[in-house]
Short mmCIF file of C-alpha atoms in Angstrom, two decimals:
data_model
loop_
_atom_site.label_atom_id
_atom_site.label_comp_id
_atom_site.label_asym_id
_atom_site.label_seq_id
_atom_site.Cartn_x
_atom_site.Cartn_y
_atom_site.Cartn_z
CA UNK E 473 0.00 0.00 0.00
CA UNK E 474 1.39 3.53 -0.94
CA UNK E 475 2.37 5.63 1.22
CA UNK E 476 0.24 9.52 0.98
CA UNK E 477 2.34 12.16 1.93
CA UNK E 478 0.40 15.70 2.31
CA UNK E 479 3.01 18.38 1.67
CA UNK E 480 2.07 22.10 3.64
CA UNK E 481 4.75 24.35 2.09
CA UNK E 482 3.71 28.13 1.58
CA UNK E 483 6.99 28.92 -0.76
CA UNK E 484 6.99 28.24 -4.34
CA UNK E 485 9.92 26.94 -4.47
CA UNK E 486 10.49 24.57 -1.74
CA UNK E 487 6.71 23.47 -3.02
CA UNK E 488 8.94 22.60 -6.06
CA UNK E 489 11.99 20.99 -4.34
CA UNK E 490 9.90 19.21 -1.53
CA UNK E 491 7.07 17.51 -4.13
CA UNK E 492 10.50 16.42 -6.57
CA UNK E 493 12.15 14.60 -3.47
CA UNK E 494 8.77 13.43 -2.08
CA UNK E 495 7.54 11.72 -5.75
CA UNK E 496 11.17 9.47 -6.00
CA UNK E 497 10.43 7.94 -2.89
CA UNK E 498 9.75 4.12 -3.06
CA UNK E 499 5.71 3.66 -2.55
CA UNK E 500 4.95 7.27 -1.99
CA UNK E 501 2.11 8.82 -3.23
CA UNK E 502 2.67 12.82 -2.33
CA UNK E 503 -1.31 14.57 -2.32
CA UNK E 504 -1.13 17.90 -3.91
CA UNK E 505 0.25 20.53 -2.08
CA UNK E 506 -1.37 22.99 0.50
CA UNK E 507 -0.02 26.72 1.12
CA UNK E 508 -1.34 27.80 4.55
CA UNK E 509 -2.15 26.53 7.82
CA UNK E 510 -5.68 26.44 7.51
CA UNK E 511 -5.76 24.90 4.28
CA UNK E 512 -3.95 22.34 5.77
CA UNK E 513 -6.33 21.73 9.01
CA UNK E 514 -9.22 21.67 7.03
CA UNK E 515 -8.18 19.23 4.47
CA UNK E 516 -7.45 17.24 7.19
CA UNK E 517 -10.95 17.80 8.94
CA UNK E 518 -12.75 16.86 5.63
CA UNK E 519 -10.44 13.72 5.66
CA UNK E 520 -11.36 12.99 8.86
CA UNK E 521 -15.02 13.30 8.58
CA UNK E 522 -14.86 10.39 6.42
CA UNK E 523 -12.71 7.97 8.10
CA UNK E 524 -9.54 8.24 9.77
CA UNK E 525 -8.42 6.10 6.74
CA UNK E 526 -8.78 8.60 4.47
CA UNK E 527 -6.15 10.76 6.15
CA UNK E 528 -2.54 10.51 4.75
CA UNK E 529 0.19 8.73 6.75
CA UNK E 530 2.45 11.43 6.48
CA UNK E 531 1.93 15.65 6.54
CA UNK E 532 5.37 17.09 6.26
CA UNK E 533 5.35 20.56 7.08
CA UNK E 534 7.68 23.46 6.12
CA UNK E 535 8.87 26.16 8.40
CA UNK E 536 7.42 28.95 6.29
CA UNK E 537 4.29 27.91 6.86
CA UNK E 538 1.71 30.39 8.03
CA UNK E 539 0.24 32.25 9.51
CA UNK E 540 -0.08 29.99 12.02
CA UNK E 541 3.40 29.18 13.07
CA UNK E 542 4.85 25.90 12.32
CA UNK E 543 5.20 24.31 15.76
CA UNK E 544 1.89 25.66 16.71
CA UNK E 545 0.32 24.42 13.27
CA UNK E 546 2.22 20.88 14.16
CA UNK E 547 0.63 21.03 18.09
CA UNK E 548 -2.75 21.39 16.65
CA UNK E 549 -2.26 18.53 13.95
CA UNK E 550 -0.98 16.34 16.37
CA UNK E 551 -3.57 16.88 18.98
CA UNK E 552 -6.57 16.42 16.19
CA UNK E 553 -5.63 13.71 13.98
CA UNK E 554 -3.35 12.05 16.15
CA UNK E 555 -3.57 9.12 13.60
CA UNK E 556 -1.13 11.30 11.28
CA UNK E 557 2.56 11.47 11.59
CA UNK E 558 3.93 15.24 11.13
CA UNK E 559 7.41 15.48 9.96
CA UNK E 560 8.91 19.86 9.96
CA UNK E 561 11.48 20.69 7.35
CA UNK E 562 13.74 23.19 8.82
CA UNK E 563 16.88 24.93 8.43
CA UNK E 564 17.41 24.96 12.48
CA UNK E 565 19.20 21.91 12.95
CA UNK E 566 19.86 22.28 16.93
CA UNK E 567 18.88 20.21 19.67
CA UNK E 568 16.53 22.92 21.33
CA UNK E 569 14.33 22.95 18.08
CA UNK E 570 14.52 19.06 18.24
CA UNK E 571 12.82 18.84 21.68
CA UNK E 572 10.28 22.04 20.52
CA UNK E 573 9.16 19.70 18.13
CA UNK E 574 8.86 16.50 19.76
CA UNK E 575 7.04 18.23 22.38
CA UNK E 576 4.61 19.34 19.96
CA UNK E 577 3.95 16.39 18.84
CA UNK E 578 6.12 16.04 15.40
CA UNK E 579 7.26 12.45 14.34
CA UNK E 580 10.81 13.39 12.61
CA UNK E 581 12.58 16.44 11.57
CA UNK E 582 14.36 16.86 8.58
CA UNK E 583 16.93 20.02 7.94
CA UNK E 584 17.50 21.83 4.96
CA UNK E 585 18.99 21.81 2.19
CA UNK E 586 17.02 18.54 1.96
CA UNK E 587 18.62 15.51 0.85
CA UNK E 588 16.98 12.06 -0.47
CA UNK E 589 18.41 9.49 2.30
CA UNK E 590 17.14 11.58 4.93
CA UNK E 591 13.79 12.37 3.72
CA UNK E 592 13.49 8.73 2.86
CA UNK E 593 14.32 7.16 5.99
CA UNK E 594 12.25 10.02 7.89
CA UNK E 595 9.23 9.37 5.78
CA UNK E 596 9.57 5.61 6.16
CA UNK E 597 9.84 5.57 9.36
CA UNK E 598 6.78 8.39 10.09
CA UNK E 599 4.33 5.83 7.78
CA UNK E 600 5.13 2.66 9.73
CA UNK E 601 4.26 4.83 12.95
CA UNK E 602 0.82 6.47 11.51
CA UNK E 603 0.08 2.49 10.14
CA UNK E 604 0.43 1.15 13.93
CA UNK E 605 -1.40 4.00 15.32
CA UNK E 606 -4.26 3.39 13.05
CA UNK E 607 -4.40 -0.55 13.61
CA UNK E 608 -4.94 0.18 16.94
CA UNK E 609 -7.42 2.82 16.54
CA UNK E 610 -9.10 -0.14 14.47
CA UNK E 611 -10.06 -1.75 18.15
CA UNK E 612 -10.87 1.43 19.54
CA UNK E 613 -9.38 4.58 21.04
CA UNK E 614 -10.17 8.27 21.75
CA UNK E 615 -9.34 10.15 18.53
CA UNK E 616 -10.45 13.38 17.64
CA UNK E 617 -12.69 13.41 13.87
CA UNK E 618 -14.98 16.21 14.13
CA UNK E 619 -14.47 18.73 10.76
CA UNK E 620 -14.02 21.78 13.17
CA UNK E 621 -16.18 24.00 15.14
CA UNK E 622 -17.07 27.18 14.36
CA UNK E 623 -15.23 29.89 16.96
CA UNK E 624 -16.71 33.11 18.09
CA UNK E 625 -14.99 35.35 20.48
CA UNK E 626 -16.79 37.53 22.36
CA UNK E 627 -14.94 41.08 23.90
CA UNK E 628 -16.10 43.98 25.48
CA UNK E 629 -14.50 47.69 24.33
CA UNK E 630 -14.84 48.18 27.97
CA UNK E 631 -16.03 46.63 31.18
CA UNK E 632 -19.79 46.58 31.59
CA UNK E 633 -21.35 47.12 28.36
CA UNK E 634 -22.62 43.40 27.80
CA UNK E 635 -19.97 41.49 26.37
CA UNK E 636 -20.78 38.20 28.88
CA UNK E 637 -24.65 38.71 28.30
CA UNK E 638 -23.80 38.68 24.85
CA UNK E 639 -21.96 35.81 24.64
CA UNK E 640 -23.44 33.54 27.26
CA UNK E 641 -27.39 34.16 25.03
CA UNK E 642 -25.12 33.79 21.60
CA UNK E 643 -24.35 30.14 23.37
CA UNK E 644 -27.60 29.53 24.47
CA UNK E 645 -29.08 30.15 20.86
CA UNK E 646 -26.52 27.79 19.23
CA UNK E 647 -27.58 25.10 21.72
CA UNK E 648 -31.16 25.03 21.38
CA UNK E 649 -31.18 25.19 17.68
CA UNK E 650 -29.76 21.95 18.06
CA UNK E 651 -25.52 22.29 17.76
CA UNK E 652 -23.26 20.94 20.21
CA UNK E 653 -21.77 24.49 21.55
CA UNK E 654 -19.00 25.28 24.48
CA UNK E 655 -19.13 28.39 26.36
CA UNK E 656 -15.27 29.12 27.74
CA UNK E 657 -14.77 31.97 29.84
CA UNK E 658 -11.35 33.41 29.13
CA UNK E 659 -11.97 36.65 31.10
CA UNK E 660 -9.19 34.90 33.42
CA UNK E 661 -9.42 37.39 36.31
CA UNK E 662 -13.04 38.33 36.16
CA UNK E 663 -14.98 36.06 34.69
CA UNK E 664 -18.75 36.00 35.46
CA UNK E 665 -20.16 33.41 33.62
CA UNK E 666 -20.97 30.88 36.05
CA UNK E 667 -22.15 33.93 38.01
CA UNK E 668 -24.68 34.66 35.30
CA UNK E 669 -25.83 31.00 35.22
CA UNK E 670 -25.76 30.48 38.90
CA UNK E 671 -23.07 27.55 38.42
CA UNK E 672 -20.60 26.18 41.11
CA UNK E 673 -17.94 24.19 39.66
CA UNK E 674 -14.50 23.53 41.03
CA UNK E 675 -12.92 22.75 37.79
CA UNK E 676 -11.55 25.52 35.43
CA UNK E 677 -10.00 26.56 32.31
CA UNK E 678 -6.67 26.41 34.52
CA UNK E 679 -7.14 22.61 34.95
CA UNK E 680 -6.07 22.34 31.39
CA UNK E 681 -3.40 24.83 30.85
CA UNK E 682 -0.19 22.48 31.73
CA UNK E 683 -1.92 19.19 29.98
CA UNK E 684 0.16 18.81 26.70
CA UNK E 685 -2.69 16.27 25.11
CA UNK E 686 -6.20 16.99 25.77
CA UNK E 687 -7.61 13.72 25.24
CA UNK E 688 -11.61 13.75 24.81
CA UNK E 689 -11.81 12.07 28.66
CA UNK E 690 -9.93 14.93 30.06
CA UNK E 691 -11.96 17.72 28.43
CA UNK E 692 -15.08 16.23 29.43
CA UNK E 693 -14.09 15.80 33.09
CA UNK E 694 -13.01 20.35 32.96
CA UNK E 695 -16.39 20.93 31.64
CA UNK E 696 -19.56 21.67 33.37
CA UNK E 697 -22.77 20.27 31.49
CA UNK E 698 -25.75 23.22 32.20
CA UNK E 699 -29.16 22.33 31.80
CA UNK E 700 -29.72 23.96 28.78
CA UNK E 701 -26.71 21.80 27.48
CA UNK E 702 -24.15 24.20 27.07
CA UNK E 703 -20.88 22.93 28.02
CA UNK E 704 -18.87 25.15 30.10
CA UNK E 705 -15.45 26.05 30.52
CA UNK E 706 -15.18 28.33 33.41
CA UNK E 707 -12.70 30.99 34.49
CA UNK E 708 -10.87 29.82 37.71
CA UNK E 709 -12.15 31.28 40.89
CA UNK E 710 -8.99 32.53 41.91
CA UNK E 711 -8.30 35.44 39.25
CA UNK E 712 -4.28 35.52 40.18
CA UNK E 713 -4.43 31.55 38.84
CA UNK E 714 -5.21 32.99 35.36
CA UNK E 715 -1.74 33.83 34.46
CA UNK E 716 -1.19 29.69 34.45
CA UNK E 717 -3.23 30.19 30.88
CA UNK E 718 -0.52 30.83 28.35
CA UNK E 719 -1.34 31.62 24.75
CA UNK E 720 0.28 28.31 23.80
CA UNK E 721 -2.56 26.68 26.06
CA UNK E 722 -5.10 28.96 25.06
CA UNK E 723 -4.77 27.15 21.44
CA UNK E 724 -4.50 23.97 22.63
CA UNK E 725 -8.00 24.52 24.83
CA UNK E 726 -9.84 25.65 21.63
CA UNK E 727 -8.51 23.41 19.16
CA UNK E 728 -9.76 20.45 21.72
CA UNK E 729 -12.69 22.02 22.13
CA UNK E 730 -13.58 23.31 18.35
CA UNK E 731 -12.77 19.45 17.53
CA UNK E 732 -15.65 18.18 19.99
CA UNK E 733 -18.19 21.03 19.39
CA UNK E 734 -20.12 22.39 16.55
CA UNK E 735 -19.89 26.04 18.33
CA UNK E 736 -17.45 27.19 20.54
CA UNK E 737 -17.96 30.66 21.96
CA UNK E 738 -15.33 32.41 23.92
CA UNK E 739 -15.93 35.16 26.16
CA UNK E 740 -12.91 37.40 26.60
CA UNK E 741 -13.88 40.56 29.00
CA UNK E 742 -12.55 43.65 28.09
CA UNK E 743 -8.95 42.69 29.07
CA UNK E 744 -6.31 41.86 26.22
CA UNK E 745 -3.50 39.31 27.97
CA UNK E 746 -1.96 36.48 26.48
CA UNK E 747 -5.00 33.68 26.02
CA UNK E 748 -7.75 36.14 24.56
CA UNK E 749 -4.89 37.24 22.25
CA UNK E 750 -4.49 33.81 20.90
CA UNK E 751 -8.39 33.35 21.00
CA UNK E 752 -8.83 36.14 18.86
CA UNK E 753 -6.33 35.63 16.19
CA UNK E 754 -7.41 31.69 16.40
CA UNK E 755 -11.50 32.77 15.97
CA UNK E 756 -13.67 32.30 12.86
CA UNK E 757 -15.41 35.78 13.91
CA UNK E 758 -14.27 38.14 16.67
CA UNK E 759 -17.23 40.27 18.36
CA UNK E 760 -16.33 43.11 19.58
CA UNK E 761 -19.22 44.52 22.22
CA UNK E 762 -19.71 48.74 22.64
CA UNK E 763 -22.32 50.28 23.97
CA UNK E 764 -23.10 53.66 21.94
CA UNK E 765 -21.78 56.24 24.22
CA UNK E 766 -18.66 57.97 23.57
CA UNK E 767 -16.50 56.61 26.12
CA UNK E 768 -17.61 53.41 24.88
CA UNK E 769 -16.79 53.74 21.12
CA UNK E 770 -13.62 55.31 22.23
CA UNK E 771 -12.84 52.17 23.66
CA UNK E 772 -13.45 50.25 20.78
CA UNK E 773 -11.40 52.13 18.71
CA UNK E 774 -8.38 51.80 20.78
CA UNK E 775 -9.12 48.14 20.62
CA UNK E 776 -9.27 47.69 17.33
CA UNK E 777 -6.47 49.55 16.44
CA UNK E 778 -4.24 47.76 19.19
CA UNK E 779 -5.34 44.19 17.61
CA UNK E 780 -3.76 45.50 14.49
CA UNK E 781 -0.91 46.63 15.97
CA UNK E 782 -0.18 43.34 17.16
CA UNK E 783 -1.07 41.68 14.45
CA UNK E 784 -3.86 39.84 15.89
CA UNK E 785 -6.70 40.87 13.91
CA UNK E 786 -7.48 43.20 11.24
CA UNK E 787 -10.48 45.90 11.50
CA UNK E 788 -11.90 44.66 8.74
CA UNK E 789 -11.98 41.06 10.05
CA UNK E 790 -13.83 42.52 13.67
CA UNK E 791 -17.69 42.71 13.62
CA UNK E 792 -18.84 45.31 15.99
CA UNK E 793 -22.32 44.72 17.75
CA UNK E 794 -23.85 47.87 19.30
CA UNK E 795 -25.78 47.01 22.79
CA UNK E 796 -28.27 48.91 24.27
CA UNK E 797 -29.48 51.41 20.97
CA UNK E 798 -32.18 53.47 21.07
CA UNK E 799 -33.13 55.84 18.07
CA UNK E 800 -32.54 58.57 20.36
CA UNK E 801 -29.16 57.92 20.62
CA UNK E 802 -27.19 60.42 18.69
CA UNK E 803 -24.15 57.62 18.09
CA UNK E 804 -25.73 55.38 15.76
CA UNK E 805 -24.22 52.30 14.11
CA UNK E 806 -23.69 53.58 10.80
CA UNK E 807 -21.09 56.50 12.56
CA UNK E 808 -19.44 53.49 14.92
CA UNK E 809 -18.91 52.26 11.70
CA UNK E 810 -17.21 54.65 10.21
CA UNK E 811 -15.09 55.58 13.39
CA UNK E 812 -14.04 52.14 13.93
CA UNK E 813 -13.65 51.04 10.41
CA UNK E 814 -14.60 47.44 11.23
CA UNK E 815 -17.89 45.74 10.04
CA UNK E 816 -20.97 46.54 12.32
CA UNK E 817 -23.22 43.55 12.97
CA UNK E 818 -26.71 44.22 11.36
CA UNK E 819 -28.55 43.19 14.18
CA UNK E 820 -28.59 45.78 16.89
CA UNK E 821 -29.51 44.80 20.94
CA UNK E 822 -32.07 47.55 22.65
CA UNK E 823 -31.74 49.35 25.80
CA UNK E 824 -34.10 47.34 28.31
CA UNK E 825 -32.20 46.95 31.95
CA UNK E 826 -35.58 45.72 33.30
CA UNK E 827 -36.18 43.22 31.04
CA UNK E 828 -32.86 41.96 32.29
CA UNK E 829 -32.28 42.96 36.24
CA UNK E 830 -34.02 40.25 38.05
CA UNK E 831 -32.65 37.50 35.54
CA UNK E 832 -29.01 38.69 36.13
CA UNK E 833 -29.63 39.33 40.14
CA UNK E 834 -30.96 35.88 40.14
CA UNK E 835 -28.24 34.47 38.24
CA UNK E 836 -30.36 33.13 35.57
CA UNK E 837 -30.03 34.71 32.49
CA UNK E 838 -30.88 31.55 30.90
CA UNK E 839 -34.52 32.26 31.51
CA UNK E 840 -34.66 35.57 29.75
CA UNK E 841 -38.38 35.65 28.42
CA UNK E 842 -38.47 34.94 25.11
CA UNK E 843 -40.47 37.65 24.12
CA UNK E 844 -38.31 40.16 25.49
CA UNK E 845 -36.83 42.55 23.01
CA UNK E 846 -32.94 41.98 24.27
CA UNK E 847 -33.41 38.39 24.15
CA UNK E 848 -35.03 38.38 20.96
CA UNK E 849 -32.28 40.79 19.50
CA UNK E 850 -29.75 38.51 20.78
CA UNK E 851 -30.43 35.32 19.77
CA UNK E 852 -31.53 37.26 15.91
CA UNK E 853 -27.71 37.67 16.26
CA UNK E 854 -26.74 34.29 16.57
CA UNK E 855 -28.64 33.78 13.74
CA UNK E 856 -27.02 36.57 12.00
CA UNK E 857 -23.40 35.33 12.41
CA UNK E 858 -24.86 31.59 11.34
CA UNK E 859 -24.78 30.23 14.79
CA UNK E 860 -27.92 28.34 14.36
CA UNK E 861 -28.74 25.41 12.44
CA UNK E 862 -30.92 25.68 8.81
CA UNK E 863 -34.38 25.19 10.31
CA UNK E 864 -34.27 28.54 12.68
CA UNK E 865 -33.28 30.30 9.44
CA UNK E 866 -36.01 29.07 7.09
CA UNK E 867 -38.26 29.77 9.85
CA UNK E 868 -36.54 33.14 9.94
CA UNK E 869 -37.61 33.57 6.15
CA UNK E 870 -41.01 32.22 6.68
CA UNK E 871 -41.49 35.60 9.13
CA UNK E 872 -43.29 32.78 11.28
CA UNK E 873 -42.98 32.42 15.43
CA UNK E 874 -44.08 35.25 16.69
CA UNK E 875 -45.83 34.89 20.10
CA UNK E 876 -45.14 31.32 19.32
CA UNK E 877 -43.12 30.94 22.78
CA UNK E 878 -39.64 31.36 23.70
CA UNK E 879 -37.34 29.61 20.83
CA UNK E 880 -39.39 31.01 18.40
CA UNK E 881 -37.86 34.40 19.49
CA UNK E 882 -35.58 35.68 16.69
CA UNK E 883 -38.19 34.96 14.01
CA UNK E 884 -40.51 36.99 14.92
CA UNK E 885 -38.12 39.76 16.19
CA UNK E 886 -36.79 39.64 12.63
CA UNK E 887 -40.03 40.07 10.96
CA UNK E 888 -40.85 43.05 13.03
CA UNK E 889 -37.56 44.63 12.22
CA UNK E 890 -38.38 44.08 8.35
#
């Protein structure tokens, strides 16, 4: 049986000088190229989604990959297909990049300028690994094969203008339409999601930080199951412990968890450290909550343009979502817009404090009434950013559900909005 070998180069030529080496090796069969990280993660996924025998034995991946960087790209392989042997070219041939690797989970390393014998033996060697793995995944074993979640972040231009309420309904939405979803809370040092869901759990997001492989058994036993069915992830209850989260693990968490969920949202407070840094640059869409007040919008400027700055997200990749409008506001959407320069989310949330007060002093914002406006406007949102599954959206279209009880929400807040 050949051997498939799934080259992830991003130069053109090393594409050419890797895929010449790779197609003279005895019994290989080298799939066609990919140029970018996430090319290369969601080829697998597909793969995956089939069988694990669809994947390739080998993925060999280049240095110059991006933009996720090539040990992190090589952790997150690892840790999601763990039935596929990674092998990094490199032109760092020292002993501290050996152990990087290994620790990340690569099979082999192979330096540059590459040479036949090496790559040969490497690759060889890799494929008899992946072909042992797999024969005793054939009798059973935890193994990651979801395609991928979808991940949302959720963060707040400043504290108190909803970003937790936001994200904690977004969740709630994506759950009862019928998706597996994972609320984390990554606002390390003042997190209030279990407050908002009246939850006492002694495990946290910390538990996982130093664990180098998440198996499925291990995230299960961090999470807290709510009724609704929203897995949770909570912040520790110590906020000095949230240092322990590095960037490095903040990855690691959300790959695990976007692997096991359909939905994955992440609330990160209004607080830019290490792990909402790497859950930003790692989401699929990054909310960023303002209320419209100038103070506020100030605040979401300065965010925006310090995500750029740091080359974590773009303004153009950030969706803004304006909580608590009123037409009497004189800052309107269209002008936070335009001062922000990032995408504003069409669906807007209304000022209503007393639809929410006894919910949140209760702890319960679960049981928001369905045909409050904030709730409605929220979970319109989720629908908005594709957080819910086809049927909520063809009822959406139908302009059915109103007054039809409390999932039926969105649909009719949509149709009065038309």
């Amino acid at each position: 049986m050949p051997t498939r070998i799934l080259p992830a180069v991003g130069d053109a030529d090393a594409v050419r000088s890797l895929t010449t080496l790779l197609s003279q090796l005895p019994d290989a069969e080298p799939l066609t190229p990919v140029g970018d990280s996430t090319q290369l993660v969601d080829t697998l996924a597909r793969l995956a989604a089939e069988s694990v025998d669809e994947l390739p034995e080998v993925v060999v991946v280049h240095e110059r990959i991006g933009p996720v960087p090539a040990l992190e790209l090589v952790r997150e392989v690892a840790l999601r297909f763990p039935a596929v042997g990674v092998i990094l070219v490199t032109g760092d041939a020292g002993p501290g990049l050996l152990a990087a690797a290994m620790d990340s989970g690569a099979r082999g390393l192979v330096t540059l300028p590459l040479s036949y014998e090496d790559l040969a033996g490497r690759v060889q060697a890799v494929a008899q690994w992946s072909v042992g793995v797999r024969r005793h995944l054939g009798h059973g074993g935890d193994v990651f094969t979801g395609v991928g979640g979808t991940v949302v972040t959720v963060s707040g231009a400043k504290g108190g203008v909803g970003a937790t309420l936001t994200a904690v309904q977004l969740a709630l939405a994506a759950q009862a339409s019928g998706r597996p979803t994972a609320l984390v809370d990554l606002d390390l040092q003042a997190g209030d999601v279990a407050s908002y869901l009246d939850v006492q759990f002694r495990r946290s997001v910390v538990d996982l930080a130093a664990i180098a492989d998440i198996s499925p058994r291990i995230l299960a036993e961090a999470v807290f199951r709510h009724d609704s069915g929203v897995a949770l992830l909570l912040a520790p209850g110590e906020g000095e412990r949230g240092e322990e989260v590095t960037d490095r693990a903040a990855r690691q968490i959300l790959t695990a968890l976007r692997s096991r969920y359909e939905v994955v949202i992440v609330d990160c407070g209004a607080q830019l450290g290490g792990a909402g840094a790497a859950a930003v640059e790692l989401a699929d869409r990054a909310l960023l909550v303002t209320t419209p007040d100038v103070v506020a919008v100030r605040g979401a400027k300065r965010t925006v343009r310090m995500w750029d700055r740091l080359q974590i997200r773009k303004a153009e990749e950030t969706t803004v979502v304006v909580n608590r409008n009123s037409r009497a506001t004189e800052i309107q959407p269209s002008l936070i817009q335009k001062i922000t320069g990032t995408a504003v989310a069409a669906t807007v949330v209304p000022a209503n404090f007393k639809e929410l007060q006894a919910a949140v002093d209760a702890g319960r914002v679960d049981a928001l009434d369905g045909k409050g406006a904030v709730r409605q406007a929220l979970w319109a949102l989720a629908g908005e950013l594709g957080l819910v599954k086809a049927p909520e959206t063809a009822l959406v279209r139908r302009g059915g559900g109103r007054g039809r009880g409390p999932d039926r929400g969105p649909a009719g807040f949509r149709r009065r909005r038309e």
